[in-house]
Amino acid sequence: MQRRRDERIMSMEKKMTIKEIAKLSGVSPTAVSFVLNGKNGVSELTRQKVLSVIEMTNFVPNAASKRLTMKKSFNVALIYPVSASPFTDMFYCEIAAGLTEYLTENKYNVVFVPIKAPSLTEVPDIIKIQDADGAIFLQGVDKLLLDKLDEMDFPYIFIDIHENDTKKIHVSLDSEKLVYEAARYFISHGHEKLAFLGSDWLPGYYIRCFNGYQKALGESGLGIMPGWIQTGANDEEGVYRCMERILSSPDMPTAVCCMSDMQAIQGIRYCQEKGFHVPEDLSFIGIDDIVLSRYTTPPLTTLTYDKPGMGKLAGELLLKKIDGEERNSHIITEFGVAERKSVMDLRNGRSTS
Amino acid sequence: MQRRRDERIMSMEKKMTIKEIAKLSGVSPTAVSFVLNGKNGVSELTRQKVLSVIEMTNFVPNAASKRLTMKKSFNVALIYPVSASPFTDMFYCEIAAGLTEYLTENKYNVVFVPIKAPSLTEVPDIIKIQDADGAIFLQGVDKLLLDKLDEMDFPYIFIDIHENDTKKIHVSLDSEKLVYEAARYFISHGHEKLAFLGSDWLPGYYIRCFNGYQKALGESGLGIMPGWIQTGANDEEGVYRCMERILSSPDMPTAVCCMSDMQAIQGIRYCQEKGFHVPEDLSFIGIDDIVLSRYTTPPLTTLTYDKPGMGKLAGELLLKKIDGEERNSHIITEFGVAERKSVMDLRNGRSTS
DNA sequence: TTGTACGCGTTATCAC
DNA sequence: GTGATAACGCGTACAA
């Protein structure tokens, strides 16, 4: 008899609702809700009754409904310009991986929102329609938009912010130190003529990187020759033009500091196409450790740190912020060196390994 | 007077609802809804009134509410095993990029759902809680799960399915033809001794690739020597072991057909580490054209096709299916050749370019 | 065209 | 402390 009833319940194809469960359990929807959410206020007896019905029917509360009543979307928007697309840029891809994993584990969806316009000043649709509880910006965004979001009290944080506006919460790298350490690495391997290959379309980023370069050289009393500093490495073509100038500099450098692994990799390519040998003729070091760097020839020596961890950390900060707890920004200042084959050790005439 | 009222409306910070808009416009919520959705059944006058109020208040209908009433989540789940993570595998990354772009344009969110368990037989949470209108599986999934989804009438499609189960809708590559053409490319460049480097943990995929290899060789009457066929290329280590055997084969091949770009790239690395020259000693060809292939040394010659387009196509098929229109599977059979530097032209003794 | 019931989980309000 | 009832949130669809 009992058995038959169970079967009837189990075979019900009708979509279950909390009311149905309540009816089947002989209790009120409230009681079911309480059981579902582990709140107390229900007797052990009812809890068991409800639990068994839930078990049998495989009931799970409807997401849309939950969203509506709780006024929470359980979505987080990941907003990025084309220059920082996780699908194009391997650096941001790794970060997005860590972020997505963390948020998924915490029952949030990550919604990828590319910015197509050159500059986003309008509140993105997903926020307007209240379909995100918070946002993560990659590489910063227009202040105008931030003002609007602030006015709405909408929680957001940044990853890899390239400005010195420390008022906003962000997870970033200490780019100055990154390039500084890259340069130090060269210097500790006997290099004294260091060129700088970078881009300046993100001015804040450029300045920080350049400062790191200059600081390292200054500390060691090394000079810079005309033509060694190139800032047009915005794309492959730009890198090529920059490298052309560096290579034709009257006093050829022995090493090149870069603002990203991609710049280093493209720089190496250019050298090789022109018949130069890396690292024998010229050494390179990157500062990202993107996966590509392992597979180039020579594999790229580069600085390394936990990129998925940055994504995860950003997720944590944002979730805390959504819950009303403020956390501080986090700037990564500790890096490892992935020693591969793109740096010549001038002290003994071999490539490092 | 009118002016003052406008300002009052504009400055209202209260979250607008369709009812508020109705009140302010002096019409019913229904009328507002009609205007919002471009349905007819409202006079031009009301339309204008409503439109102006919407304009002033910047009203946008709430997403959660829309979802609940329309019984639609406007989410699509992208479900993948670790072996096909868009964040790890550059091949799937490009596909996911095209898919995400297309779905975003069509007002759907893409929710990334990694499968952690070795085999997913349970209906994923996101589907249980009715938070996805459809799903896209990368690389196939357990039949048990598909049966359950079928029973629920839940729409799904596959990308890059590796089985011959043609009943399910999918967007895939003709792997047999891919490898066939890769082998043909070698043959047309004077190669007669072709090795095969692959993995067999996706048996259907392995068989198709191997068939392509064998077909090309058969057509040209080329023989296969013992040790030329290696199927343990599951990871870098596996590739190395396979290459070790290929290189120590009594009759060394001049070229290696691979089941993926990564295998080719890792194979090349192994050769180089062992002092062999690519392509002079051994030629390689890939079949994916992942971005990495452009940056290896030598850059990898590989087969190429529109991967973001595959993602977009999959999005189209799924959206149609969600709307109840069945579409046929699409198997990509046309490829280009990205001629780079990893293949030696044995007819004239140079590397192709 | 408009009023209103509906969908569905949560929570405030009440009764015992 | 337990449990139930009802209001809520909000866009949609159908009856009026």
PDB file of N, CA and C in Angstrom, chain B residues 224-268:
ATOM      1  N   ILE B 224      53.489   0.642 -44.495  1.00  0.00           N
ATOM      2  CA  ILE B 224      53.680   1.083 -43.114  1.00  0.00           C
ATOM      3  C   ILE B 224      54.666   0.135 -42.446  1.00  0.00           C
ATOM      4  N   MET B 225      55.645   0.694 -41.793  1.00  0.00           N
ATOM      5  CA  MET B 225      56.631  -0.151 -41.130  1.00  0.00           C
ATOM      6  C   MET B 225      56.289  -0.279 -39.646  1.00  0.00           C
ATOM      7  N   PRO B 226      56.730  -1.353 -39.055  1.00  0.00           N
ATOM      8  CA  PRO B 226      56.475  -1.545 -37.619  1.00  0.00           C
ATOM      9  C   PRO B 226      57.024  -0.368 -36.817  1.00  0.00           C
ATOM     10  N   GLY B 227      56.265   0.059 -35.846  1.00  0.00           N
ATOM     11  CA  GLY B 227      56.713   1.154 -34.998  1.00  0.00           C
ATOM     12  C   GLY B 227      56.262   2.521 -35.492  1.00  0.00           C
ATOM     13  N   TRP B 228      55.725   2.583 -36.667  1.00  0.00           N
ATOM     14  CA  TRP B 228      55.288   3.883 -37.201  1.00  0.00           C
ATOM     15  C   TRP B 228      53.956   4.328 -36.622  1.00  0.00           C
ATOM     16  N   ILE B 229      53.213   3.373 -36.147  1.00  0.00           N
ATOM     17  CA  ILE B 229      51.890   3.724 -35.636  1.00  0.00           C
ATOM     18  C   ILE B 229      51.919   3.711 -34.121  1.00  0.00           C
ATOM     19  N   GLN B 230      51.734   4.869 -33.535  1.00  0.00           N
ATOM     20  CA  GLN B 230      51.800   5.003 -32.083  1.00  0.00           C
ATOM     21  C   GLN B 230      50.516   5.639 -31.581  1.00  0.00           C
ATOM     22  N   THR B 231      49.938   5.059 -30.555  1.00  0.00           N
ATOM     23  CA  THR B 231      48.625   5.533 -30.117  1.00  0.00           C
ATOM     24  C   THR B 231      48.586   5.923 -28.651  1.00  0.00           C
ATOM     25  N   GLY B 232      49.720   6.187 -28.078  1.00  0.00           N
ATOM     26  CA  GLY B 232      49.721   6.519 -26.654  1.00  0.00           C
ATOM     27  C   GLY B 232      49.924   7.993 -26.361  1.00  0.00           C
ATOM     28  N   ALA B 233      49.606   8.837 -27.340  1.00  0.00           N
ATOM     29  CA  ALA B 233      49.891  10.272 -27.202  1.00  0.00           C
ATOM     30  C   ALA B 233      48.821  10.993 -26.396  1.00  0.00           C
ATOM     31  N   ASN B 234      48.564  10.528 -25.195  1.00  0.00           N
ATOM     32  CA  ASN B 234      47.506  11.120 -24.391  1.00  0.00           C
ATOM     33  C   ASN B 234      47.920  12.415 -23.708  1.00  0.00           C
ATOM     34  N   ASP B 235      49.187  12.540 -23.448  1.00  0.00           N
ATOM     35  CA  ASP B 235      49.679  13.766 -22.842  1.00  0.00           C
ATOM     36  C   ASP B 235      51.124  13.950 -23.290  1.00  0.00           C
ATOM     37  N   GLU B 236      51.762  14.972 -22.774  1.00  0.00           N
ATOM     38  CA  GLU B 236      53.116  15.275 -23.230  1.00  0.00           C
ATOM     39  C   GLU B 236      54.042  14.068 -23.055  1.00  0.00           C
ATOM     40  N   GLU B 237      53.923  13.457 -21.915  1.00  0.00           N
ATOM     41  CA  GLU B 237      54.771  12.302 -21.647  1.00  0.00           C
ATOM     42  C   GLU B 237      54.496  11.182 -22.644  1.00  0.00           C
ATOM     43  N   GLY B 238      53.207  10.971 -22.894  1.00  0.00           N
ATOM     44  CA  GLY B 238      52.824   9.942 -23.838  1.00  0.00           C
ATOM     45  C   GLY B 238      53.382  10.223 -25.227  1.00  0.00           C
ATOM     46  N   VAL B 239      53.296  11.476 -25.619  1.00  0.00           N
ATOM     47  CA  VAL B 239      53.823  11.857 -26.928  1.00  0.00           C
ATOM     48  C   VAL B 239      55.318  11.548 -26.987  1.00  0.00           C
ATOM     49  N   TYR B 240      55.992  11.857 -25.915  1.00  0.00           N
ATOM     50  CA  TYR B 240      57.438  11.625 -25.896  1.00  0.00           C
ATOM     51  C   TYR B 240      57.755  10.145 -26.071  1.00  0.00           C
ATOM     52  N   ARG B 241      57.019   9.315 -25.333  1.00  0.00           N
ATOM     53  CA  ARG B 241      57.250   7.882 -25.465  1.00  0.00           C
ATOM     54  C   ARG B 241      56.976   7.410 -26.889  1.00  0.00           C
ATOM     55  N   CYS B 242      55.895   7.925 -27.458  1.00  0.00           N
ATOM     56  CA  CYS B 242      55.550   7.529 -28.826  1.00  0.00           C
ATOM     57  C   CYS B 242      56.640   7.960 -29.801  1.00  0.00           C
ATOM     58  N   MET B 243      57.106   9.177 -29.629  1.00  0.00           N
ATOM     59  CA  MET B 243      58.107   9.696 -30.558  1.00  0.00           C
ATOM     60  C   MET B 243      59.419   8.925 -30.435  1.00  0.00           C
ATOM     61  N   GLU B 244      59.696   8.543 -29.209  1.00  0.00           N
ATOM     62  CA  GLU B 244      60.901   7.751 -28.980  1.00  0.00           C
ATOM     63  C   GLU B 244      60.858   6.490 -29.846  1.00  0.00           C
ATOM     64  N   ARG B 245      59.704   5.878 -29.849  1.00  0.00           N
ATOM     65  CA  ARG B 245      59.568   4.642 -30.622  1.00  0.00           C
ATOM     66  C   ARG B 245      59.616   4.924 -32.118  1.00  0.00           C
ATOM     67  N   ILE B 246      58.962   5.985 -32.514  1.00  0.00           N
ATOM     68  CA  ILE B 246      58.963   6.302 -33.948  1.00  0.00           C
ATOM     69  C   ILE B 246      60.381   6.583 -34.426  1.00  0.00           C
ATOM     70  N   LEU B 247      61.105   7.321 -33.609  1.00  0.00           N
ATOM     71  CA  LEU B 247      62.455   7.706 -34.025  1.00  0.00           C
ATOM     72  C   LEU B 247      63.431   6.528 -34.000  1.00  0.00           C
ATOM     73  N   SER B 248      63.092   5.541 -33.205  1.00  0.00           N
ATOM     74  CA  SER B 248      64.008   4.404 -33.147  1.00  0.00           C
ATOM     75  C   SER B 248      63.538   3.264 -34.054  1.00  0.00           C
ATOM     76  N   SER B 249      62.554   3.579 -34.865  1.00  0.00           N
ATOM     77  CA  SER B 249      62.067   2.561 -35.794  1.00  0.00           C
ATOM     78  C   SER B 249      63.173   2.226 -36.799  1.00  0.00           C
ATOM     79  N   PRO B 250      63.288   0.968 -37.184  1.00  0.00           N
ATOM     80  CA  PRO B 250      64.373   0.546 -38.086  1.00  0.00           C
ATOM     81  C   PRO B 250      64.397   1.380 -39.370  1.00  0.00           C
ATOM     82  N   ASP B 251      63.232   1.603 -39.920  1.00  0.00           N
ATOM     83  CA  ASP B 251      63.167   2.422 -41.130  1.00  0.00           C
ATOM     84  C   ASP B 251      62.509   3.748 -40.748  1.00  0.00           C
ATOM     85  N   MET B 252      63.308   4.790 -40.562  1.00  0.00           N
ATOM     86  CA  MET B 252      62.756   6.050 -40.057  1.00  0.00           C
ATOM     87  C   MET B 252      61.794   6.681 -41.069  1.00  0.00           C
ATOM     88  N   PRO B 253      60.613   7.104 -40.581  1.00  0.00           N
ATOM     89  CA  PRO B 253      59.690   7.804 -41.475  1.00  0.00           C
ATOM     90  C   PRO B 253      60.211   9.203 -41.772  1.00  0.00           C
ATOM     91  N   THR B 254      59.633   9.849 -42.772  1.00  0.00           N
ATOM     92  CA  THR B 254      60.036  11.228 -43.077  1.00  0.00           C
ATOM     93  C   THR B 254      59.009  12.226 -42.566  1.00  0.00           C
ATOM     94  N   ALA B 255      57.860  11.697 -42.173  1.00  0.00           N
ATOM     95  CA  ALA B 255      56.796  12.610 -41.756  1.00  0.00           C
ATOM     96  C   ALA B 255      55.889  11.934 -40.742  1.00  0.00           C
ATOM     97  N   VAL B 256      55.211  12.768 -39.946  1.00  0.00           N
ATOM     98  CA  VAL B 256      54.319  12.241 -38.916  1.00  0.00           C
ATOM     99  C   VAL B 256      52.942  12.885 -39.027  1.00  0.00           C
ATOM    100  N   CYS B 257      51.934  12.062 -39.179  1.00  0.00           N
ATOM    101  CA  CYS B 257      50.545  12.529 -39.137  1.00  0.00           C
ATOM    102  C   CYS B 257      50.075  12.518 -37.691  1.00  0.00           C
ATOM    103  N   CYS B 258      49.371  13.553 -37.281  1.00  0.00           N
ATOM    104  CA  CYS B 258      48.935  13.638 -35.899  1.00  0.00           C
ATOM    105  C   CYS B 258      47.427  13.785 -35.812  1.00  0.00           C
ATOM    106  N   MET B 259      46.892  13.511 -34.634  1.00  0.00           N
ATOM    107  CA  MET B 259      45.460  13.665 -34.416  1.00  0.00           C
ATOM    108  C   MET B 259      45.110  15.032 -33.848  1.00  0.00           C
ATOM    109  N   SER B 260      46.117  15.828 -33.554  1.00  0.00           N
ATOM    110  CA  SER B 260      45.852  17.191 -33.077  1.00  0.00           C
ATOM    111  C   SER B 260      47.117  18.022 -33.195  1.00  0.00           C
ATOM    112  N   ASP B 261      46.939  19.320 -33.184  1.00  0.00           N
ATOM    113  CA  ASP B 261      48.094  20.211 -33.227  1.00  0.00           C
ATOM    114  C   ASP B 261      48.996  20.019 -32.018  1.00  0.00           C
ATOM    115  N   MET B 262      48.383  19.834 -30.858  1.00  0.00           N
ATOM    116  CA  MET B 262      49.193  19.699 -29.648  1.00  0.00           C
ATOM    117  C   MET B 262      50.122  18.499 -29.739  1.00  0.00           C
ATOM    118  N   GLN B 263      49.607  17.418 -30.286  1.00  0.00           N
ATOM    119  CA  GLN B 263      50.469  16.243 -30.447  1.00  0.00           C
ATOM    120  C   GLN B 263      51.635  16.573 -31.371  1.00  0.00           C
ATOM    121  N   ALA B 264      51.339  17.264 -32.442  1.00  0.00           N
ATOM    122  CA  ALA B 264      52.396  17.631 -33.386  1.00  0.00           C
ATOM    123  C   ALA B 264      53.422  18.531 -32.707  1.00  0.00           C
ATOM    124  N   ILE B 265      52.922  19.502 -31.955  1.00  0.00           N
ATOM    125  CA  ILE B 265      53.818  20.470 -31.324  1.00  0.00           C
ATOM    126  C   ILE B 265      54.708  19.783 -30.286  1.00  0.00           C
ATOM    127  N   GLN B 266      54.093  18.907 -29.511  1.00  0.00           N
ATOM    128  CA  GLN B 266      54.894  18.189 -28.520  1.00  0.00           C
ATOM    129  C   GLN B 266      55.850  17.210 -29.191  1.00  0.00           C
ATOM    130  N   GLY B 267      55.395  16.651 -30.294  1.00  0.00           N
ATOM    131  CA  GLY B 267      56.273  15.764 -31.050  1.00  0.00           C
ATOM    132  C   GLY B 267      57.495  16.500 -31.580  1.00  0.00           C
ATOM    133  N   ILE B 268      57.261  17.686 -32.066  1.00  0.00           N
ATOM    134  CA  ILE B 268      58.365  18.503 -32.582  1.00  0.00           C
ATOM    135  C   ILE B 268      59.354  18.818 -31.459  1.00  0.00           C
TER     136      ILE B 268
END
